[in-house]
Coordinates of C-alpha atoms (C1' of nucleotides) in Angstrom, one line a residue:
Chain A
X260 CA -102.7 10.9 -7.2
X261 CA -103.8 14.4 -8.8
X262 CA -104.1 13.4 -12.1
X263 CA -106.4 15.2 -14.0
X264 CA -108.0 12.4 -15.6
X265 CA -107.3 8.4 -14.4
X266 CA -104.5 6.7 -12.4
X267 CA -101.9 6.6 -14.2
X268 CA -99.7 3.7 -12.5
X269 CA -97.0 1.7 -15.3
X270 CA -97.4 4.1 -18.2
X271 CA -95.2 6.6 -19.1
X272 CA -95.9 9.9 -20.0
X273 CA -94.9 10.2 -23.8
X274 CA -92.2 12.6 -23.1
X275 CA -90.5 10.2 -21.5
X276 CA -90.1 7.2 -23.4
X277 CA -86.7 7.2 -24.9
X278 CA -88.7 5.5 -27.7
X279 CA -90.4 8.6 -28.6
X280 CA -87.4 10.3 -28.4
X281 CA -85.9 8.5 -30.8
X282 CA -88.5 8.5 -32.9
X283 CA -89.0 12.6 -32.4
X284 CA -85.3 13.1 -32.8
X285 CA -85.5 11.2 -36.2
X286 CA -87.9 13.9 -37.5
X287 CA -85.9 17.1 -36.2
X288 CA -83.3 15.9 -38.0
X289 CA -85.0 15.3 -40.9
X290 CA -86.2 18.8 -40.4
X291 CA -83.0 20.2 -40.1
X292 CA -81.8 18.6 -43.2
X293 CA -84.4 19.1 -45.5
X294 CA -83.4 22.8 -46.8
X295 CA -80.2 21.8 -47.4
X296 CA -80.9 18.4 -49.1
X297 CA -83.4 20.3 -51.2
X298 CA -80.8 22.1 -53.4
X299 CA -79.2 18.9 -53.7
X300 CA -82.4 17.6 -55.3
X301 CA -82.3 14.7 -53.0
X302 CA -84.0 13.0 -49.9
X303 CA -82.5 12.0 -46.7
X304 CA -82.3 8.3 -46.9
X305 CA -80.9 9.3 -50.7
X306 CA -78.4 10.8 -49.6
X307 CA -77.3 8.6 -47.1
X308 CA -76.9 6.5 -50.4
X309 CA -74.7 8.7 -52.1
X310 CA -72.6 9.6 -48.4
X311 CA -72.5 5.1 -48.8
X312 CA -71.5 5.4 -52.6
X313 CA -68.9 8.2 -51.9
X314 CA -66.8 6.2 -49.2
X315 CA -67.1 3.1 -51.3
X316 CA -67.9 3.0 -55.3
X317 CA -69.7 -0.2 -56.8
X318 CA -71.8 -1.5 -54.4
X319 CA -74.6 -4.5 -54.3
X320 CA -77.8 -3.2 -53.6
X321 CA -77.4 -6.1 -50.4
X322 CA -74.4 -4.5 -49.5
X323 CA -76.0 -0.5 -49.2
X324 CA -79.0 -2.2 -47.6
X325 CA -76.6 -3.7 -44.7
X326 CA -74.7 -0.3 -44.4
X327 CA -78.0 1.7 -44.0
X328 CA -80.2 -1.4 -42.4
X329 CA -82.8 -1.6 -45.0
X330 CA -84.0 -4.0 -47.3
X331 CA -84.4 -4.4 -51.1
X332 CA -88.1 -3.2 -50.8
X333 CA -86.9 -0.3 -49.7
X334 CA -83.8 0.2 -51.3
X335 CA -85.1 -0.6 -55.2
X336 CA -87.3 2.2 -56.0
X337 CA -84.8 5.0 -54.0
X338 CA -81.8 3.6 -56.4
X339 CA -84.1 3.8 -59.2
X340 CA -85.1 7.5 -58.7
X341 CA -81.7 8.4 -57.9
X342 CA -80.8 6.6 -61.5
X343 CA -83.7 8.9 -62.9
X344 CA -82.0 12.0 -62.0
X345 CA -78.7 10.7 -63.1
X346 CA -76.5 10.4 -60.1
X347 CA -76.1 6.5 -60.0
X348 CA -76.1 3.8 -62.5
X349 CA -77.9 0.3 -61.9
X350 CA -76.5 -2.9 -63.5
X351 CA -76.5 -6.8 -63.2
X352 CA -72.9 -8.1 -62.0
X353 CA -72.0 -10.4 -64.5
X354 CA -70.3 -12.3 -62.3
X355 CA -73.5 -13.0 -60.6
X356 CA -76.4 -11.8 -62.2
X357 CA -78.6 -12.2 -58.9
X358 CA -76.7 -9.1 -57.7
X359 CA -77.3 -5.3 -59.2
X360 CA -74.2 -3.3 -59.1
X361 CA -74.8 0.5 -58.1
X362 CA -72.3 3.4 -59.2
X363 CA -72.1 6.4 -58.9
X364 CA -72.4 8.8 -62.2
X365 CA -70.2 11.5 -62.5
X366 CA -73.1 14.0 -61.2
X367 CA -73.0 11.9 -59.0
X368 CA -69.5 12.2 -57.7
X369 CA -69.9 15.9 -58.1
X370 CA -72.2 16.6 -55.2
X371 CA -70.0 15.3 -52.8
X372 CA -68.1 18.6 -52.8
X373 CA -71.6 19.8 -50.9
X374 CA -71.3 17.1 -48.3
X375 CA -69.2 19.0 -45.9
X376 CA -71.1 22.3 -45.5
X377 CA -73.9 20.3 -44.8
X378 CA -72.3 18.0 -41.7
X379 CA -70.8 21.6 -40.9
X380 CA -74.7 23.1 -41.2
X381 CA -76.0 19.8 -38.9
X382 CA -73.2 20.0 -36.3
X383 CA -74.1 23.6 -35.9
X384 CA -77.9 22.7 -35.6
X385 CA -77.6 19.8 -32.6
X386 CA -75.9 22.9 -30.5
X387 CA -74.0 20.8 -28.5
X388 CA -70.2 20.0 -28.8
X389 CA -68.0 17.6 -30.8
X390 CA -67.1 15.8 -28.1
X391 CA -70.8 15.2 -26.7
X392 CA -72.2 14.3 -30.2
X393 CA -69.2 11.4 -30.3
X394 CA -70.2 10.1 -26.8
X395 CA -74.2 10.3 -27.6
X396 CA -73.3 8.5 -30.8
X397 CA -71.6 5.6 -29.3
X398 CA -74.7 5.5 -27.0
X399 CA -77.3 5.6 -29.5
X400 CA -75.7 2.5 -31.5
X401 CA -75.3 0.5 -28.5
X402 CA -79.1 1.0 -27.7
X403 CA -79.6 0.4 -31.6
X404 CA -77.6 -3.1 -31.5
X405 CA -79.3 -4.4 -28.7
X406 CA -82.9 -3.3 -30.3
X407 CA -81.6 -5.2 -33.6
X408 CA -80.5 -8.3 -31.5
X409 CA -83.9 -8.4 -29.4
X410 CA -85.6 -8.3 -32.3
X411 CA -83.8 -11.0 -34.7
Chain B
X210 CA -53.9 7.6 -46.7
X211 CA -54.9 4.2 -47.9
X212 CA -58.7 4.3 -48.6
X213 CA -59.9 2.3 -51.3
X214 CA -60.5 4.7 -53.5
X215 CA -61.1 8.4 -52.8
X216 CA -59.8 10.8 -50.0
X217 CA -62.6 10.9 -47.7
X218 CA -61.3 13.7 -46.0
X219 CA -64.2 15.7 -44.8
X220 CA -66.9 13.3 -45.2
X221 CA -68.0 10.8 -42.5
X222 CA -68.5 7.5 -43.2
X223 CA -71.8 6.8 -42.3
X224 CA -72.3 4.3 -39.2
X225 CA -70.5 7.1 -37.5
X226 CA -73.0 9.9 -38.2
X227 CA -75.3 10.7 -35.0
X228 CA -77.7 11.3 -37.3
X229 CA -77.6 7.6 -39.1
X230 CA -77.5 6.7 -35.7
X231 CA -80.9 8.0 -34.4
X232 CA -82.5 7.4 -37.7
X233 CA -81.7 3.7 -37.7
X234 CA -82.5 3.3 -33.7
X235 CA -86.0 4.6 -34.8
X236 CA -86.2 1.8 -37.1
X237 CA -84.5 -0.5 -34.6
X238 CA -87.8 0.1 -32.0
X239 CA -90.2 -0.1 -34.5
X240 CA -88.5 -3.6 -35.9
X241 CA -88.7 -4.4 -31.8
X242 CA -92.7 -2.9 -31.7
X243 CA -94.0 -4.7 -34.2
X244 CA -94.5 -7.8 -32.7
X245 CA -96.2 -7.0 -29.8
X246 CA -98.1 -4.3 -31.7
X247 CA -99.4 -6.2 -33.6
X248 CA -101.5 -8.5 -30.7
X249 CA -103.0 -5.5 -30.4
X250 CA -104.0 -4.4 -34.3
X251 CA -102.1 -1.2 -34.0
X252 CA -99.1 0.7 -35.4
X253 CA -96.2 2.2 -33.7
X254 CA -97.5 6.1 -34.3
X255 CA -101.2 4.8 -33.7
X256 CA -99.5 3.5 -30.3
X257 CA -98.4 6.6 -29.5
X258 CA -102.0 8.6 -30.2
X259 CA -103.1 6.1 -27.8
X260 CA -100.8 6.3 -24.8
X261 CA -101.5 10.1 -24.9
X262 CA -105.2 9.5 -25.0
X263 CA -104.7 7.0 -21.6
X264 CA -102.9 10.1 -20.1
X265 CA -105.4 12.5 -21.0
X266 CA -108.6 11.5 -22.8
X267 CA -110.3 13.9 -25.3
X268 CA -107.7 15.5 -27.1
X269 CA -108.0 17.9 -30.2
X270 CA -106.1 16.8 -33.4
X271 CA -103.8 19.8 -33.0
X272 CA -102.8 18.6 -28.9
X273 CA -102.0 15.7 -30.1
X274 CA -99.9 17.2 -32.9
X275 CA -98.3 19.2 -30.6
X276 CA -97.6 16.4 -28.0
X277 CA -96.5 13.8 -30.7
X278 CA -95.0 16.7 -33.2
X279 CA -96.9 15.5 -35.7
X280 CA -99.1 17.6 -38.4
X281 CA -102.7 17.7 -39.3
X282 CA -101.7 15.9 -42.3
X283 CA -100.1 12.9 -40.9
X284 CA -102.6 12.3 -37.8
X285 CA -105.6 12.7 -39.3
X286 CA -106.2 10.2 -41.8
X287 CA -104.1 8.0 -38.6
X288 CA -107.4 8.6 -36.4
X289 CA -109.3 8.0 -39.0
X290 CA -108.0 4.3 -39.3
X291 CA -108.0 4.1 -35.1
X292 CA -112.0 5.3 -35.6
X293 CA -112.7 2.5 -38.1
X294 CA -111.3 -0.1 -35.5
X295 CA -113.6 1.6 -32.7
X296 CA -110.7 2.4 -31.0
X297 CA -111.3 6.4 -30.7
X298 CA -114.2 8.9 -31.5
X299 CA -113.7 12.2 -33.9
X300 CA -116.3 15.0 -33.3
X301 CA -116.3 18.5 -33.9
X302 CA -116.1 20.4 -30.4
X303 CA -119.4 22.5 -31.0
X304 CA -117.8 25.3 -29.1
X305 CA -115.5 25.3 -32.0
X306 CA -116.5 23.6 -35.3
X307 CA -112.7 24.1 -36.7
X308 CA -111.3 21.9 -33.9
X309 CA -111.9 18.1 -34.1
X310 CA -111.8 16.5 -30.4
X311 CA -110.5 12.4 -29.8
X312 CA -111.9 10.9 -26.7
X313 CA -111.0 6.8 -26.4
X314 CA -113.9 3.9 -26.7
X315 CA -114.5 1.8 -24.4
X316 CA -112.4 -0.9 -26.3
X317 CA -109.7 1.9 -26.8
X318 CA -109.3 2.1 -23.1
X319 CA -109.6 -1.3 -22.9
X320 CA -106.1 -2.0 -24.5
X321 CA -104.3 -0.1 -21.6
X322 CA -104.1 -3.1 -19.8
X323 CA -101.4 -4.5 -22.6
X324 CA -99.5 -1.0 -22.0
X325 CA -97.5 -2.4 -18.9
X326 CA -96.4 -5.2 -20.1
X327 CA -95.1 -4.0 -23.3
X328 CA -93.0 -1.5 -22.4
X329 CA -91.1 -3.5 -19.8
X330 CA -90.3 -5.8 -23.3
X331 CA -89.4 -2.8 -24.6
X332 CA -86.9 -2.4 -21.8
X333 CA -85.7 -5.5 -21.6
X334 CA -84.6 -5.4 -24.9
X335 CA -82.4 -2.7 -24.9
X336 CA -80.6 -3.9 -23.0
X337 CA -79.6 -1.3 -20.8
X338 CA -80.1 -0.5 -17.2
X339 CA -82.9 1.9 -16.0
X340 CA -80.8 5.2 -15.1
X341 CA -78.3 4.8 -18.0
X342 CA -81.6 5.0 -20.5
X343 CA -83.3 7.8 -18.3
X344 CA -79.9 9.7 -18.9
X345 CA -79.6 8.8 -22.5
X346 CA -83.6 10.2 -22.9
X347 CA -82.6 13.2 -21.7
X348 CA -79.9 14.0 -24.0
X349 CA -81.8 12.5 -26.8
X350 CA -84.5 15.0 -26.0
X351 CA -82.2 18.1 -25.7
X352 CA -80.5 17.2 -29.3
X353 CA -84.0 17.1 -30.5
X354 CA -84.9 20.4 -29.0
X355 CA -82.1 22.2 -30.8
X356 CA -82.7 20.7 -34.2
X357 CA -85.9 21.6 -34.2
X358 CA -85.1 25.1 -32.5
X359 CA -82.5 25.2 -35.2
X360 CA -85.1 24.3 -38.2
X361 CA -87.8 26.8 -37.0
Chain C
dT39 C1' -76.1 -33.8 -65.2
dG40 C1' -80.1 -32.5 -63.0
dC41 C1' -82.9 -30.7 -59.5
dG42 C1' -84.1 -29.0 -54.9
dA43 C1' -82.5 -25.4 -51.8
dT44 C1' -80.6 -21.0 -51.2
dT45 C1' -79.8 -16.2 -52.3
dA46 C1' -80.5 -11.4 -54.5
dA47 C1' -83.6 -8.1 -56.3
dA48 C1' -87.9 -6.7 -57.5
dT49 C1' -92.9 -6.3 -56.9
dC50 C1' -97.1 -5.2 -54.4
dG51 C1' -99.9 -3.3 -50.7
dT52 C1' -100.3 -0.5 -46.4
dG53 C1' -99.2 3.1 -43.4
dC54 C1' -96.7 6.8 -42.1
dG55 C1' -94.6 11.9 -42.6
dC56 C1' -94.8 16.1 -44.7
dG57 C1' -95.0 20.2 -48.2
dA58 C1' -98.5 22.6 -50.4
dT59 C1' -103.1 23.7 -50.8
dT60 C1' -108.1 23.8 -49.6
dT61 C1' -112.2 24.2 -46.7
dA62 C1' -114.5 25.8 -43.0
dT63 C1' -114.9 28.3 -38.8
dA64 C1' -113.7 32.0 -35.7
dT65 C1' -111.8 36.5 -34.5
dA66 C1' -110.6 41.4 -35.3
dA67 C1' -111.0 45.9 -37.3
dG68 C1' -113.3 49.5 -39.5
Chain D
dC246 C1' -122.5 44.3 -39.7
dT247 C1' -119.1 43.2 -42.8
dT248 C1' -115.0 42.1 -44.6
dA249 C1' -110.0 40.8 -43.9
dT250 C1' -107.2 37.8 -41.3
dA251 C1' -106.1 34.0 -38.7
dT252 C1' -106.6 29.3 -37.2
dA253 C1' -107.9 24.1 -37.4
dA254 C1' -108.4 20.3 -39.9
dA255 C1' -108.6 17.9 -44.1
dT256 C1' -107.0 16.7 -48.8
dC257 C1' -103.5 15.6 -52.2
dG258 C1' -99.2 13.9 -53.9
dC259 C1' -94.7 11.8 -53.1
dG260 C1' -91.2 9.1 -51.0
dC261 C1' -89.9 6.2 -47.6
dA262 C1' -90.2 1.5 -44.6
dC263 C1' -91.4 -3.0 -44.5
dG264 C1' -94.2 -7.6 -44.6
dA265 C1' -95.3 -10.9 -47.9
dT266 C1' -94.6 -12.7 -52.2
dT267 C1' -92.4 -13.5 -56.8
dT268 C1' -88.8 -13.9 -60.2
dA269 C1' -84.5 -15.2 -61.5
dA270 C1' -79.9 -16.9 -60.8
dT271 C1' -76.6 -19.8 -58.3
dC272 C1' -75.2 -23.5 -55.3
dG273 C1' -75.1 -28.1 -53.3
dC274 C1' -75.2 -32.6 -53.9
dA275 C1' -76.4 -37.0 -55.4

DNA sequence: TGCGATTAAATCGTGCGCGATTTATATAAG
DNA sequence: CTTATATAAATCGCGCACGATTTAATCGCA
């Protein structure tokens, strides 16, 4: 027991809670794609909208908030900013006018020609190979899942 | 080629971006946190300012920063709120009136007895065995290292 | 048909995270 | 010494996240 300070017996070091990691990893990336977002005009957990949007047009605001796990709360005032700048549209269904309906605008189909420079400008940035990324990927989600499931 | 609508060549679809992936595991932790947070009064980052004050009491705002990679602007008004609970001190080191040192109360050393007991929670629900999430940590932590080497 | 229960978004308040700037102190160079 | 430079923290503004609540529409069922 050389500890500089008090026994330190059951608690982790920061460094090494994968939690921390996590959390630490989450802000490198956002790091990393900040720059690049930034001539996009848009945020992170924007564009993960638009990335949503581009894959699949006309989507409930429920259905984005299950895609990127977050809630109307959340969701709302992001789709209304990205309505401000013009690169989706917000409407009731009229089918069911519980439900809002988000589309893209035609600006807002137009950035996705940036989308692949970025991944390429990311990729690059983790420094590690295709093939690791997948497998850390698959990891990461299984860790995520469980979390999700502990906590519901 | 039989997407519903567009050629997604190029673009990922999101739940199989790494990034997504670490992004929503963050939020996964914190959704798993929360709860037993909360028995204590505390947030997830306050958490964190506290575990490194158990490892090594009277820190400066800018150690912490470093050891949580955090900035001046996101951990002070944080100690501020952990100072009006009584659960840390802020004083200017009078060696150095630009550097603020943060030594733990007596009550904020006092909530190091929950630490143990939460983190095995924590490890319980992820469901994973010890050595697979020590390995997983590890690559977390060098995927982080290279973003933010690459955002520097 | 009517009315309670459910569902979908929106609203509100709090606490991060961080870019940009400011304030105050310390250090270095002439 | 004094002035320029560097460093540490704080301040300000904005955009998430999310718990709790509210509003509005639909559904279930007698």
């Amino acid at each position: 027991m050389n500890d500089t300070q008090t026994d330190n017996a059951g608690v982790l070091p920061i460094a090494d809670m994968i939690c921390f990691s996590v959390y630490s990893a989450g802000h490198a990336f956002n790091r990393v794609y900040k720059p690049l977002l930034d001539r996009l005009g848009v945020t992170y957990p924007q564009y993960l909208v638009l990335i949503s949007l581009w894959d699949r047009d006309d989507q409930t605001v429920g259905a984005l908030g299950k895609a990127l796990m977050l809630e109307s709360n959340t969701l709302t005032p992001l789709l209304k900013r990205l309505e401000g700048m013009g690169l989706v549209s917000r409407a009731r269904d009229p089918q069911d006018e519980r439900q809002v309906r988000v589309k893209l605008t035609e600006a807002g189909r137009a950035l996705r020609g940036e989308a692949d420079s970025i991944t390429m400008c990311i990729l690059e940035a983790t420094g590690l190979p295709i093939e690791e990324l997948r497998d850390l990927q698959t990891k990461i989600v299984r860790l995520r899942d469980h979390l999700n499931r502990a906590a519901a």
